[in-house]
mmCIF file of N, CA and C and ligand atoms in Angstrom:
data_model
loop_
_atom_site.group_PDB
_atom_site.id
_atom_site.type_symbol
_atom_site.label_atom_id
_atom_site.label_comp_id
_atom_site.label_asym_id
_atom_site.label_seq_id
_atom_site.Cartn_x
_atom_site.Cartn_y
_atom_site.Cartn_z
ATOM 1 N N UNK L 386 101.533 -43.081 -31.059
ATOM 2 C CA UNK L 386 100.145 -43.097 -31.588
ATOM 3 C C UNK L 386 99.290 -42.153 -30.755
ATOM 4 N N UNK L 387 98.443 -41.411 -31.440
ATOM 5 C CA UNK L 387 97.512 -40.538 -30.723
ATOM 6 C C UNK L 387 96.159 -40.592 -31.416
ATOM 7 N N UNK L 388 95.148 -40.130 -30.727
ATOM 8 C CA UNK L 388 93.827 -40.103 -31.343
ATOM 9 C C UNK L 388 93.066 -38.881 -30.872
ATOM 10 N N UNK L 389 92.049 -38.536 -31.661
ATOM 11 C CA UNK L 389 91.115 -37.478 -31.297
ATOM 12 C C UNK L 389 89.813 -38.158 -30.889
ATOM 13 N N UNK L 390 89.210 -37.678 -29.817
ATOM 14 C CA UNK L 390 87.995 -38.302 -29.293
ATOM 15 C C UNK L 390 86.852 -37.300 -29.329
ATOM 16 N N UNK L 391 85.712 -37.725 -29.881
ATOM 17 C CA UNK L 391 84.515 -36.887 -29.978
ATOM 18 C C UNK L 391 83.350 -37.669 -29.378
ATOM 19 N N UNK L 392 82.503 -36.997 -28.603
ATOM 20 C CA UNK L 392 81.375 -37.680 -27.967
ATOM 21 C C UNK L 392 80.049 -37.029 -28.342
ATOM 22 N N UNK L 393 79.005 -37.816 -28.262
ATOM 23 C CA UNK L 393 77.652 -37.299 -28.443
ATOM 24 C C UNK L 393 76.696 -38.264 -27.737
ATOM 25 N N UNK L 394 75.408 -38.043 -27.869
ATOM 26 C CA UNK L 394 74.450 -38.940 -27.222
ATOM 27 C C UNK L 394 73.100 -38.881 -27.910
ATOM 28 N N UNK L 395 72.296 -39.872 -27.630
ATOM 29 C CA UNK L 395 70.907 -39.876 -28.112
ATOM 30 C C UNK L 395 70.085 -40.790 -27.205
ATOM 31 N N UNK L 396 68.782 -40.537 -27.203
ATOM 32 C CA UNK L 396 67.862 -41.371 -26.436
ATOM 33 C C UNK L 396 66.987 -42.121 -27.422
ATOM 34 N N UNK L 397 66.951 -43.436 -27.305
ATOM 35 C CA UNK L 397 66.178 -44.223 -28.266
ATOM 36 C C UNK L 397 65.705 -45.519 -27.625
ATOM 37 N N UNK L 398 64.691 -46.101 -28.264
ATOM 38 C CA UNK L 398 64.175 -47.406 -27.831
ATOM 39 C C UNK L 398 64.649 -48.472 -28.811
ATOM 40 N N UNK L 399 64.788 -49.673 -28.318
ATOM 41 C CA UNK L 399 65.086 -50.810 -29.189
ATOM 42 C C UNK L 399 64.644 -52.082 -28.486
ATOM 43 N N UNK L 400 64.774 -53.182 -29.200
ATOM 44 C CA UNK L 400 64.459 -54.487 -28.610
ATOM 45 C C UNK L 400 65.118 -55.559 -29.459
ATOM 46 N N UNK L 401 65.410 -56.658 -28.832
ATOM 47 C CA UNK L 401 65.845 -57.855 -29.547
ATOM 48 C C UNK L 401 64.702 -58.853 -29.451
ATOM 49 N N UNK L 402 64.793 -59.934 -30.203
ATOM 50 C CA UNK L 402 63.695 -60.905 -30.185
ATOM 51 C C UNK L 402 63.434 -61.434 -28.790
ATOM 52 N N UNK L 403 64.466 -61.491 -27.965
ATOM 53 C CA UNK L 403 64.317 -62.061 -26.629
ATOM 54 C C UNK L 403 63.992 -61.008 -25.568
ATOM 55 N N UNK L 404 63.733 -59.751 -25.987
ATOM 56 C CA UNK L 404 63.539 -58.666 -25.023
ATOM 57 C C UNK L 404 62.202 -57.966 -25.232
ATOM 58 N N UNK L 405 61.809 -57.177 -24.255
ATOM 59 C CA UNK L 405 60.704 -56.237 -24.419
ATOM 60 C C UNK L 405 61.266 -54.939 -24.975
ATOM 61 N N UNK L 406 60.387 -54.098 -25.516
ATOM 62 C CA UNK L 406 60.836 -52.770 -25.957
ATOM 63 C C UNK L 406 61.295 -51.989 -24.723
ATOM 64 N N UNK L 407 62.437 -51.357 -24.833
ATOM 65 C CA UNK L 407 62.955 -50.545 -23.740
ATOM 66 C C UNK L 407 63.874 -49.481 -24.324
ATOM 67 N N UNK L 408 64.263 -48.528 -23.509
ATOM 68 C CA UNK L 408 65.076 -47.433 -24.022
ATOM 69 C C UNK L 408 66.361 -47.234 -23.245
ATOM 70 N N UNK L 409 67.256 -46.465 -23.857
ATOM 71 C CA UNK L 409 68.509 -46.089 -23.210
ATOM 72 C C UNK L 409 68.826 -44.640 -23.548
ATOM 73 N N UNK L 410 69.563 -43.996 -22.679
ATOM 74 C CA UNK L 410 70.241 -42.751 -23.040
ATOM 75 C C UNK L 410 71.625 -43.172 -23.505
ATOM 76 N N UNK L 411 71.735 -43.413 -24.812
ATOM 77 C CA UNK L 411 72.994 -43.915 -25.373
ATOM 78 C C UNK L 411 74.038 -42.807 -25.359
ATOM 79 N N UNK L 412 75.249 -43.157 -24.956
ATOM 80 C CA UNK L 412 76.374 -42.227 -25.078
ATOM 81 C C UNK L 412 77.340 -42.830 -26.084
ATOM 82 N N UNK L 413 77.844 -41.994 -26.957
ATOM 83 C CA UNK L 413 78.712 -42.502 -28.010
ATOM 84 C C UNK L 413 80.036 -41.751 -27.987
ATOM 85 N N UNK L 414 81.105 -42.510 -28.089
ATOM 86 C CA UNK L 414 82.448 -41.926 -28.134
ATOM 87 C C UNK L 414 83.142 -42.448 -29.391
ATOM 88 N N UNK L 415 83.515 -41.530 -30.272
ATOM 89 C CA UNK L 415 84.228 -41.907 -31.498
ATOM 90 C C UNK L 415 85.681 -41.491 -31.353
ATOM 91 N N UNK L 416 86.579 -42.396 -31.751
ATOM 92 C CA UNK L 416 88.013 -42.091 -31.729
ATOM 93 C C UNK L 416 88.547 -42.173 -33.146
ATOM 94 N N UNK L 417 89.351 -41.168 -33.504
ATOM 95 C CA UNK L 417 89.922 -41.067 -34.850
ATOM 96 C C UNK L 417 91.435 -41.184 -34.738
ATOM 97 N N UNK L 418 91.985 -42.199 -35.383
ATOM 98 C CA UNK L 418 93.436 -42.453 -35.352
ATOM 99 C C UNK L 418 93.995 -42.200 -36.750
ATOM 100 N N UNK L 419 95.134 -41.545 -36.824
ATOM 101 C CA UNK L 419 95.742 -41.356 -38.132
ATOM 102 C C UNK L 419 96.878 -40.361 -38.065
ATOM 103 N N UNK L 420 97.480 -40.116 -39.216
ATOM 104 C CA UNK L 420 98.590 -39.165 -39.276
ATOM 105 C C UNK L 420 98.064 -37.737 -39.242
ATOM 106 N N UNK L 421 98.862 -36.847 -38.690
ATOM 107 C CA UNK L 421 98.465 -35.444 -38.627
ATOM 108 C C UNK L 421 98.613 -34.805 -40.006
ATOM 109 N N UNK L 422 97.737 -33.843 -40.317
ATOM 110 C CA UNK L 422 97.869 -33.114 -41.579
ATOM 111 C C UNK L 422 98.927 -32.023 -41.424
ATOM 112 N N UNK L 423 99.095 -31.214 -42.475
ATOM 113 C CA UNK L 423 100.181 -30.220 -42.446
ATOM 114 C C UNK L 423 99.957 -29.158 -41.377
ATOM 115 N N UNK L 424 98.706 -29.015 -40.900
ATOM 116 C CA UNK L 424 98.420 -28.074 -39.816
ATOM 117 C C UNK L 424 98.561 -28.716 -38.431
ATOM 118 N N UNK L 425 98.924 -30.001 -38.422
ATOM 119 C CA UNK L 425 99.094 -30.682 -37.137
ATOM 120 C C UNK L 425 97.797 -31.215 -36.556
ATOM 121 N N UNK L 426 96.804 -31.464 -37.438
ATOM 122 C CA UNK L 426 95.520 -31.979 -36.945
ATOM 123 C C UNK L 426 95.221 -33.356 -37.543
ATOM 124 N N UNK L 427 94.592 -34.209 -36.703
ATOM 125 C CA UNK L 427 94.134 -35.499 -37.197
ATOM 126 C C UNK L 427 92.821 -35.322 -37.956
ATOM 127 N N UNK L 428 91.961 -34.488 -37.388
ATOM 128 C CA UNK L 428 90.637 -34.280 -37.962
ATOM 129 C C UNK L 428 90.138 -32.932 -37.449
ATOM 130 N N UNK L 429 89.286 -32.294 -38.225
ATOM 131 C CA UNK L 429 88.658 -31.043 -37.787
ATOM 132 C C UNK L 429 87.644 -31.376 -36.685
ATOM 133 N N UNK L 430 87.905 -30.933 -35.465
ATOM 134 C CA UNK L 430 87.031 -31.261 -34.324
ATOM 135 C C UNK L 430 85.577 -30.890 -34.615
ATOM 136 N N UNK L 431 85.367 -29.675 -35.157
ATOM 137 C CA UNK L 431 83.994 -29.201 -35.382
ATOM 138 C C UNK L 431 83.266 -30.073 -36.400
ATOM 139 N N UNK L 432 83.981 -30.441 -37.489
ATOM 140 C CA UNK L 432 83.347 -31.294 -38.510
ATOM 141 C C UNK L 432 83.028 -32.675 -37.953
ATOM 142 N N UNK L 433 83.946 -33.207 -37.157
ATOM 143 C CA UNK L 433 83.726 -34.533 -36.578
ATOM 144 C C UNK L 433 82.538 -34.491 -35.620
ATOM 145 N N UNK L 434 82.475 -33.444 -34.790
ATOM 146 C CA UNK L 434 81.374 -33.312 -33.831
ATOM 147 C C UNK L 434 80.045 -33.129 -34.555
ATOM 148 N N UNK L 435 80.043 -32.287 -35.581
ATOM 149 C CA UNK L 435 78.815 -32.039 -36.346
ATOM 150 C C UNK L 435 78.328 -33.327 -37.019
ATOM 151 N N UNK L 436 79.246 -34.088 -37.581
ATOM 152 C CA UNK L 436 78.878 -35.341 -38.250
ATOM 153 C C UNK L 436 78.313 -36.344 -37.257
ATOM 154 N N UNK L 437 78.982 -36.477 -36.106
ATOM 155 C CA UNK L 437 78.500 -37.425 -35.095
ATOM 156 C C UNK L 437 77.141 -36.983 -34.546
ATOM 157 N N UNK L 438 76.970 -35.687 -34.302
ATOM 158 C CA UNK L 438 75.676 -35.173 -33.816
ATOM 159 C C UNK L 438 74.566 -35.434 -34.842
ATOM 160 N N UNK L 439 74.877 -35.231 -36.141
ATOM 161 C CA UNK L 439 73.873 -35.466 -37.188
ATOM 162 C C UNK L 439 73.425 -36.928 -37.186
ATOM 163 N N UNK L 440 74.372 -37.848 -37.048
ATOM 164 C CA UNK L 440 74.021 -39.274 -37.021
ATOM 165 C C UNK L 440 73.157 -39.560 -35.788
ATOM 166 N N UNK L 441 73.560 -39.026 -34.628
ATOM 167 C CA UNK L 441 72.790 -39.243 -33.395
ATOM 168 C C UNK L 441 71.382 -38.664 -33.508
ATOM 169 N N UNK L 442 71.251 -37.522 -34.188
ATOM 170 C CA UNK L 442 69.932 -36.915 -34.350
ATOM 171 C C UNK L 442 68.985 -37.794 -35.168
ATOM 172 N N UNK L 443 69.539 -38.629 -36.045
ATOM 173 C CA UNK L 443 68.695 -39.554 -36.812
ATOM 174 C C UNK L 443 68.042 -40.588 -35.895
ATOM 175 N N UNK L 444 68.685 -40.887 -34.763
ATOM 176 C CA UNK L 444 68.180 -41.913 -33.836
ATOM 177 C C UNK L 444 67.429 -41.325 -32.648
ATOM 178 N N UNK L 445 67.661 -40.027 -32.370
ATOM 179 C CA UNK L 445 67.186 -39.441 -31.120
ATOM 180 C C UNK L 445 65.654 -39.445 -31.037
ATOM 181 N N UNK L 446 65.137 -39.940 -29.914
ATOM 182 C CA UNK L 446 63.702 -40.010 -29.636
ATOM 183 C C UNK L 446 62.964 -40.859 -30.665
ATOM 184 N N UNK L 447 63.611 -41.927 -31.121
ATOM 185 C CA UNK L 447 63.018 -42.856 -32.088
ATOM 186 C C UNK L 447 63.080 -44.279 -31.547
ATOM 187 N N UNK L 448 62.294 -45.139 -32.201
ATOM 188 C CA UNK L 448 62.452 -46.575 -32.015
ATOM 189 C C UNK L 448 63.403 -47.045 -33.112
ATOM 190 N N UNK L 449 64.490 -47.680 -32.737
ATOM 191 C CA UNK L 449 65.436 -48.172 -33.738
ATOM 192 C C UNK L 449 64.953 -49.537 -34.237
ATOM 193 N N UNK L 450 64.849 -49.648 -35.568
ATOM 194 C CA UNK L 450 64.415 -50.913 -36.186
ATOM 195 C C UNK L 450 65.392 -51.283 -37.287
ATOM 196 N N UNK L 451 65.711 -52.569 -37.409
ATOM 197 C CA UNK L 451 66.534 -52.975 -38.561
ATOM 198 C C UNK L 451 65.714 -52.767 -39.838
ATOM 199 N N UNK L 452 66.335 -52.193 -40.846
ATOM 200 C CA UNK L 452 65.678 -52.051 -42.141
ATOM 201 C C UNK L 452 65.686 -53.426 -42.796
ATOM 202 N N UNK L 453 64.496 -53.955 -43.085
ATOM 203 C CA UNK L 453 64.407 -55.312 -43.638
ATOM 204 C C UNK L 453 63.161 -55.403 -44.493
ATOM 205 N N UNK L 454 62.922 -56.585 -45.038
ATOM 206 C CA UNK L 454 61.748 -56.780 -45.894
ATOM 207 C C UNK L 454 60.459 -56.447 -45.152
ATOM 208 N N UNK L 455 60.402 -56.826 -43.862
ATOM 209 C CA UNK L 455 59.151 -56.556 -43.132
ATOM 210 C C UNK L 455 59.127 -55.182 -42.464
ATOM 211 N N UNK L 456 60.298 -54.591 -42.248
ATOM 212 C CA UNK L 456 60.360 -53.240 -41.682
ATOM 213 C C UNK L 456 60.768 -52.260 -42.776
ATOM 214 N N UNK L 457 59.803 -51.578 -43.342
ATOM 215 C CA UNK L 457 60.104 -50.648 -44.424
ATOM 216 C C UNK L 457 59.295 -49.382 -44.233
ATOM 217 N N UNK L 458 59.779 -48.303 -44.824
ATOM 218 C CA UNK L 458 59.016 -47.063 -44.678
ATOM 219 C C UNK L 458 58.209 -46.720 -45.924
ATOM 220 N N UNK L 459 58.379 -47.496 -47.011
ATOM 221 C CA UNK L 459 57.609 -47.187 -48.210
ATOM 222 C C UNK L 459 56.179 -47.718 -48.081
ATOM 223 N N UNK L 460 55.284 -47.130 -48.782
ATOM 224 C CA UNK L 460 53.870 -47.520 -48.899
ATOM 225 C C UNK L 460 52.995 -47.216 -47.682
ATOM 226 N N UNK L 461 53.480 -47.463 -46.491
ATOM 227 C CA UNK L 461 52.621 -47.262 -45.339
ATOM 228 C C UNK L 461 53.177 -46.158 -44.433
ATOM 229 N N UNK L 462 52.287 -45.591 -43.629
ATOM 230 C CA UNK L 462 52.713 -44.528 -42.713
ATOM 231 C C UNK L 462 53.149 -45.080 -41.369
ATOM 232 N N UNK L 463 52.844 -46.365 -41.157
ATOM 233 C CA UNK L 463 53.189 -46.970 -39.870
ATOM 234 C C UNK L 463 53.816 -48.341 -40.095
ATOM 235 N N UNK L 464 54.447 -48.857 -39.075
ATOM 236 C CA UNK L 464 54.954 -50.225 -39.091
ATOM 237 C C UNK L 464 54.332 -50.970 -37.924
ATOM 238 N N UNK L 465 53.876 -52.189 -38.219
ATOM 239 C CA UNK L 465 53.357 -53.042 -37.156
ATOM 240 C C UNK L 465 54.477 -53.975 -36.729
ATOM 241 N N UNK L 466 54.749 -53.966 -35.450
ATOM 242 C CA UNK L 466 55.768 -54.881 -34.956
ATOM 243 C C UNK L 466 55.208 -55.683 -33.797
ATOM 244 N N UNK L 467 55.710 -56.878 -33.671
ATOM 245 C CA UNK L 467 55.267 -57.777 -32.623
ATOM 246 C C UNK L 467 56.477 -58.136 -31.759
ATOM 247 N N UNK L 468 56.357 -57.864 -30.464
ATOM 248 C CA UNK L 468 57.476 -58.112 -29.550
ATOM 249 C C UNK L 468 56.945 -58.859 -28.331
ATOM 250 N N UNK L 469 57.479 -60.044 -28.100
ATOM 251 C CA UNK L 469 57.101 -60.830 -26.923
ATOM 252 C C UNK L 469 55.578 -60.977 -26.819
ATOM 253 N N UNK L 470 54.935 -61.230 -27.962
ATOM 254 C CA UNK L 470 53.494 -61.455 -27.966
ATOM 255 C C UNK L 470 52.651 -60.196 -27.887
ATOM 256 N N UNK L 471 53.287 -59.026 -27.844
ATOM 257 C CA UNK L 471 52.551 -57.760 -27.844
ATOM 258 C C UNK L 471 52.684 -57.113 -29.213
ATOM 259 N N UNK L 472 51.583 -56.515 -29.689
ATOM 260 C CA UNK L 472 51.605 -55.891 -31.013
ATOM 261 C C UNK L 472 51.603 -54.371 -30.881
ATOM 262 N N UNK L 473 52.461 -53.742 -31.648
ATOM 263 C CA UNK L 473 52.585 -52.283 -31.638
ATOM 264 C C UNK L 473 52.444 -51.774 -33.064
ATOM 265 N N UNK L 474 51.849 -50.600 -33.203
ATOM 266 C CA UNK L 474 51.819 -49.929 -34.493
ATOM 267 C C UNK L 474 52.506 -48.580 -34.291
ATOM 268 N N UNK L 475 53.621 -48.387 -34.959
ATOM 269 C CA UNK L 475 54.468 -47.217 -34.708
ATOM 270 C C UNK L 475 54.527 -46.355 -35.961
ATOM 271 N N UNK L 476 54.231 -45.063 -35.836
ATOM 272 C CA UNK L 476 54.358 -44.183 -37.013
ATOM 273 C C UNK L 476 55.798 -44.190 -37.526
ATOM 274 N N UNK L 477 55.936 -44.218 -38.842
ATOM 275 C CA UNK L 477 57.289 -44.249 -39.424
ATOM 276 C C UNK L 477 58.126 -43.048 -39.011
ATOM 277 N N UNK L 478 57.458 -41.912 -38.741
ATOM 278 C CA UNK L 478 58.187 -40.729 -38.273
ATOM 279 C C UNK L 478 58.926 -40.983 -36.962
ATOM 280 N N UNK L 479 58.451 -41.955 -36.209
ATOM 281 C CA UNK L 479 59.041 -42.251 -34.902
ATOM 282 C C UNK L 479 60.027 -43.412 -34.955
ATOM 283 N N UNK L 480 60.341 -43.867 -36.169
ATOM 284 C CA UNK L 480 61.240 -45.017 -36.327
ATOM 285 C C UNK L 480 62.529 -44.576 -37.019
ATOM 286 N N UNK L 481 63.646 -45.048 -36.495
ATOM 287 C CA UNK L 481 64.931 -44.914 -37.198
ATOM 288 C C UNK L 481 65.206 -46.268 -37.846
ATOM 289 N N UNK L 482 65.053 -46.337 -39.172
ATOM 290 C CA UNK L 482 65.322 -47.579 -39.897
ATOM 291 C C UNK L 482 66.830 -47.666 -40.147
ATOM 292 N N UNK L 483 67.459 -48.710 -39.673
ATOM 293 C CA UNK L 483 68.917 -48.831 -39.781
ATOM 294 C C UNK L 483 69.244 -50.112 -40.555
ATOM 295 N N UNK L 484 70.112 -50.010 -41.577
ATOM 296 C CA UNK L 484 70.430 -51.213 -42.371
ATOM 297 C C UNK L 484 71.410 -52.144 -41.657
ATOM 298 N N UNK L 485 70.933 -52.756 -40.579
ATOM 299 C CA UNK L 485 71.732 -53.717 -39.805
ATOM 300 C C UNK L 485 70.834 -54.902 -39.467
ATOM 301 N N UNK L 486 71.434 -56.020 -39.029
ATOM 302 C CA UNK L 486 70.659 -57.246 -38.772
ATOM 303 C C UNK L 486 69.791 -57.140 -37.533
ATOM 304 N N UNK L 487 70.294 -56.445 -36.518
ATOM 305 C CA UNK L 487 69.561 -56.298 -35.258
ATOM 306 C C UNK L 487 70.082 -55.033 -34.599
ATOM 307 N N UNK L 488 69.268 -54.424 -33.759
ATOM 308 C CA UNK L 488 69.664 -53.135 -33.171
ATOM 309 C C UNK L 488 70.426 -53.331 -31.859
ATOM 310 N N UNK L 489 71.372 -54.252 -31.865
ATOM 311 C CA UNK L 489 72.258 -54.400 -30.711
ATOM 312 C C UNK L 489 73.245 -53.232 -30.694
ATOM 313 N N UNK L 490 73.789 -52.943 -29.526
ATOM 314 C CA UNK L 490 74.817 -51.899 -29.424
ATOM 315 C C UNK L 490 75.994 -52.243 -30.336
ATOM 316 N N UNK L 491 76.297 -53.544 -30.452
ATOM 317 C CA UNK L 491 77.417 -53.981 -31.294
ATOM 318 C C UNK L 491 77.200 -53.577 -32.754
ATOM 319 N N UNK L 492 76.030 -53.901 -33.292
ATOM 320 C CA UNK L 492 75.766 -53.583 -34.708
ATOM 321 C C UNK L 492 75.612 -52.072 -34.927
ATOM 322 N N UNK L 493 74.975 -51.383 -33.968
ATOM 323 C CA UNK L 493 74.807 -49.927 -34.133
ATOM 324 C C UNK L 493 76.173 -49.243 -34.111
ATOM 325 N N UNK L 494 77.074 -49.694 -33.234
ATOM 326 C CA UNK L 494 78.427 -49.120 -33.185
ATOM 327 C C UNK L 494 79.138 -49.333 -34.526
ATOM 328 N N UNK L 495 79.015 -50.538 -35.104
ATOM 329 C CA UNK L 495 79.653 -50.832 -36.398
ATOM 330 C C UNK L 495 79.058 -49.939 -37.498
ATOM 331 N N UNK L 496 77.737 -49.784 -37.472
ATOM 332 C CA UNK L 496 77.076 -48.937 -38.467
ATOM 333 C C UNK L 496 77.583 -47.489 -38.382
ATOM 334 N N UNK L 497 77.735 -46.975 -37.170
ATOM 335 C CA UNK L 497 78.199 -45.586 -37.005
ATOM 336 C C UNK L 497 79.651 -45.450 -37.461
ATOM 337 N N UNK L 498 80.486 -46.442 -37.182
ATOM 338 C CA UNK L 498 81.860 -46.409 -37.706
ATOM 339 C C UNK L 498 81.829 -46.310 -39.229
ATOM 340 N N UNK L 499 80.990 -47.118 -39.867
ATOM 341 C CA UNK L 499 80.930 -47.106 -41.340
ATOM 342 C C UNK L 499 80.451 -45.760 -41.868
ATOM 343 N N UNK L 500 79.500 -45.147 -41.179
ATOM 344 C CA UNK L 500 79.028 -43.811 -41.589
ATOM 345 C C UNK L 500 80.156 -42.782 -41.467
ATOM 346 N N UNK L 501 80.901 -42.842 -40.362
ATOM 347 C CA UNK L 501 82.009 -41.900 -40.170
ATOM 348 C C UNK L 501 83.119 -42.150 -41.194
ATOM 349 N N UNK L 502 83.403 -43.440 -41.486
ATOM 350 C CA UNK L 502 84.419 -43.769 -42.496
ATOM 351 C C UNK L 502 84.039 -43.178 -43.850
ATOM 352 N N UNK L 503 82.753 -43.295 -44.196
ATOM 353 C CA UNK L 503 82.266 -42.776 -45.474
ATOM 354 C C UNK L 503 82.450 -41.253 -45.522
ATOM 355 N N UNK L 504 82.104 -40.587 -44.439
ATOM 356 C CA UNK L 504 82.179 -39.124 -44.399
ATOM 357 C C UNK L 504 83.631 -38.625 -44.480
ATOM 358 N N UNK L 505 84.533 -39.357 -43.818
ATOM 359 C CA UNK L 505 85.925 -38.891 -43.743
ATOM 360 C C UNK L 505 86.860 -39.796 -44.546
ATOM 361 N N UNK L 506 86.341 -40.396 -45.638
ATOM 362 C CA UNK L 506 87.141 -41.398 -46.355
ATOM 363 C C UNK L 506 88.404 -40.812 -46.982
ATOM 364 N N UNK L 507 88.419 -39.514 -47.257
ATOM 365 C CA UNK L 507 89.619 -38.924 -47.869
ATOM 366 C C UNK L 507 90.770 -38.801 -46.868
ATOM 367 N N UNK L 508 90.476 -38.981 -45.586
ATOM 368 C CA UNK L 508 91.486 -38.728 -44.546
ATOM 369 C C UNK L 508 92.309 -39.943 -44.143
ATOM 370 N N UNK L 509 91.914 -41.142 -44.610
ATOM 371 C CA UNK L 509 92.666 -42.352 -44.291
ATOM 372 C C UNK L 509 92.854 -42.537 -42.775
ATOM 373 N N UNK L 510 91.739 -42.452 -42.044
ATOM 374 C CA UNK L 510 91.769 -42.578 -40.588
ATOM 375 C C UNK L 510 91.298 -43.961 -40.165
ATOM 376 N N UNK L 511 91.787 -44.441 -39.035
ATOM 377 C CA UNK L 511 91.181 -45.583 -38.352
ATOM 378 C C UNK L 511 90.173 -44.992 -37.372
ATOM 379 N N UNK L 512 89.023 -45.617 -37.278
ATOM 380 C CA UNK L 512 87.974 -45.077 -36.423
ATOM 381 C C UNK L 512 87.435 -46.184 -35.523
ATOM 382 N N UNK L 513 87.205 -45.840 -34.256
ATOM 383 C CA UNK L 513 86.488 -46.757 -33.370
ATOM 384 C C UNK L 513 85.312 -46.008 -32.756
ATOM 385 N N UNK L 514 84.256 -46.746 -32.480
ATOM 386 C CA UNK L 514 83.091 -46.165 -31.824
ATOM 387 C C UNK L 514 82.713 -47.035 -30.640
ATOM 388 N N UNK L 515 82.594 -46.385 -29.486
ATOM 389 C CA UNK L 515 82.073 -47.062 -28.293
ATOM 390 C C UNK L 515 80.650 -46.564 -28.057
ATOM 391 N N UNK L 516 79.710 -47.488 -27.964
ATOM 392 C CA UNK L 516 78.324 -47.125 -27.710
ATOM 393 C C UNK L 516 77.925 -47.659 -26.344
ATOM 394 N N UNK L 517 77.658 -46.741 -25.422
ATOM 395 C CA UNK L 517 77.274 -47.123 -24.056
ATOM 396 C C UNK L 517 75.769 -47.181 -23.937
ATOM 397 N N UNK L 518 75.256 -48.307 -23.462
ATOM 398 C CA UNK L 518 73.827 -48.393 -23.135
ATOM 399 C C UNK L 518 73.598 -47.876 -21.716
ATOM 400 N N UNK L 519 74.542 -48.138 -20.865
ATOM 401 C CA UNK L 519 74.506 -47.689 -19.478
ATOM 402 C C UNK L 519 75.931 -47.358 -19.069
ATOM 403 N N UNK L 520 76.079 -46.718 -17.900
ATOM 404 C CA UNK L 520 77.430 -46.351 -17.473
ATOM 405 C C UNK L 520 78.327 -47.567 -17.303
ATOM 406 N N UNK L 521 77.717 -48.740 -17.123
ATOM 407 C CA UNK L 521 78.532 -49.925 -16.846
ATOM 408 C C UNK L 521 78.534 -50.947 -17.983
ATOM 409 N N UNK L 522 77.978 -50.572 -19.153
ATOM 410 C CA UNK L 522 77.995 -51.535 -20.258
ATOM 411 C C UNK L 522 78.027 -50.815 -21.594
ATOM 412 N N UNK L 523 78.931 -51.291 -22.461
ATOM 413 C CA UNK L 523 79.064 -50.668 -23.768
ATOM 414 C C UNK L 523 79.611 -51.686 -24.769
ATOM 415 N N UNK L 524 79.480 -51.351 -26.040
ATOM 416 C CA UNK L 524 80.065 -52.157 -27.115
ATOM 417 C C UNK L 524 80.945 -51.244 -27.940
ATOM 418 N N UNK L 525 82.085 -51.760 -28.390
ATOM 419 C CA UNK L 525 83.016 -50.963 -29.195
ATOM 420 C C UNK L 525 83.303 -51.694 -30.490
ATOM 421 N N UNK L 526 83.296 -50.930 -31.596
ATOM 422 C CA UNK L 526 83.685 -51.491 -32.891
ATOM 423 C C UNK L 526 84.902 -50.731 -33.403
ATOM 424 N N UNK L 527 85.927 -51.464 -33.825
ATOM 425 C CA UNK L 527 87.122 -50.888 -34.455
ATOM 426 C C UNK L 527 87.080 -51.233 -35.928
ATOM 427 N N UNK L 528 87.361 -50.256 -36.796
ATOM 428 C CA UNK L 528 87.374 -50.616 -38.222
ATOM 429 C C UNK L 528 88.704 -51.250 -38.585
HETATM 430 ZN ZN1 LIG Z 655 68.811 -52.219 -24.663
#
């Protein structure tokens, strides 16, 4: 068994109900497992890197928010959020709305795996994504 590994990064803020708003320089490592094609490649390195960078750019320098009934980008230019008794009004341009339950590293890693699976669905690859919040802590999702 072998795999191809592609990395990227982004800087973003997030919070859980039990936390204050804070940020990380997230590092992401995607691994692609599968059979080699007739040219002896698992995946085109450049395409994989470009796809991962594009996804990271959607989050870079943004506040990550779960896309939900109360967090939406339609109708208003800003979103009001309340965290630990503090109220914030954030321009939608500065928010990355993500269709997940909460912006934990675990859910974000799963979301990125699903995005990569969708992009490379013709290749029949297994994909894992490790999302590091810090050098000493990360979450990994395997499809
Ligand atoms: Zn955090």
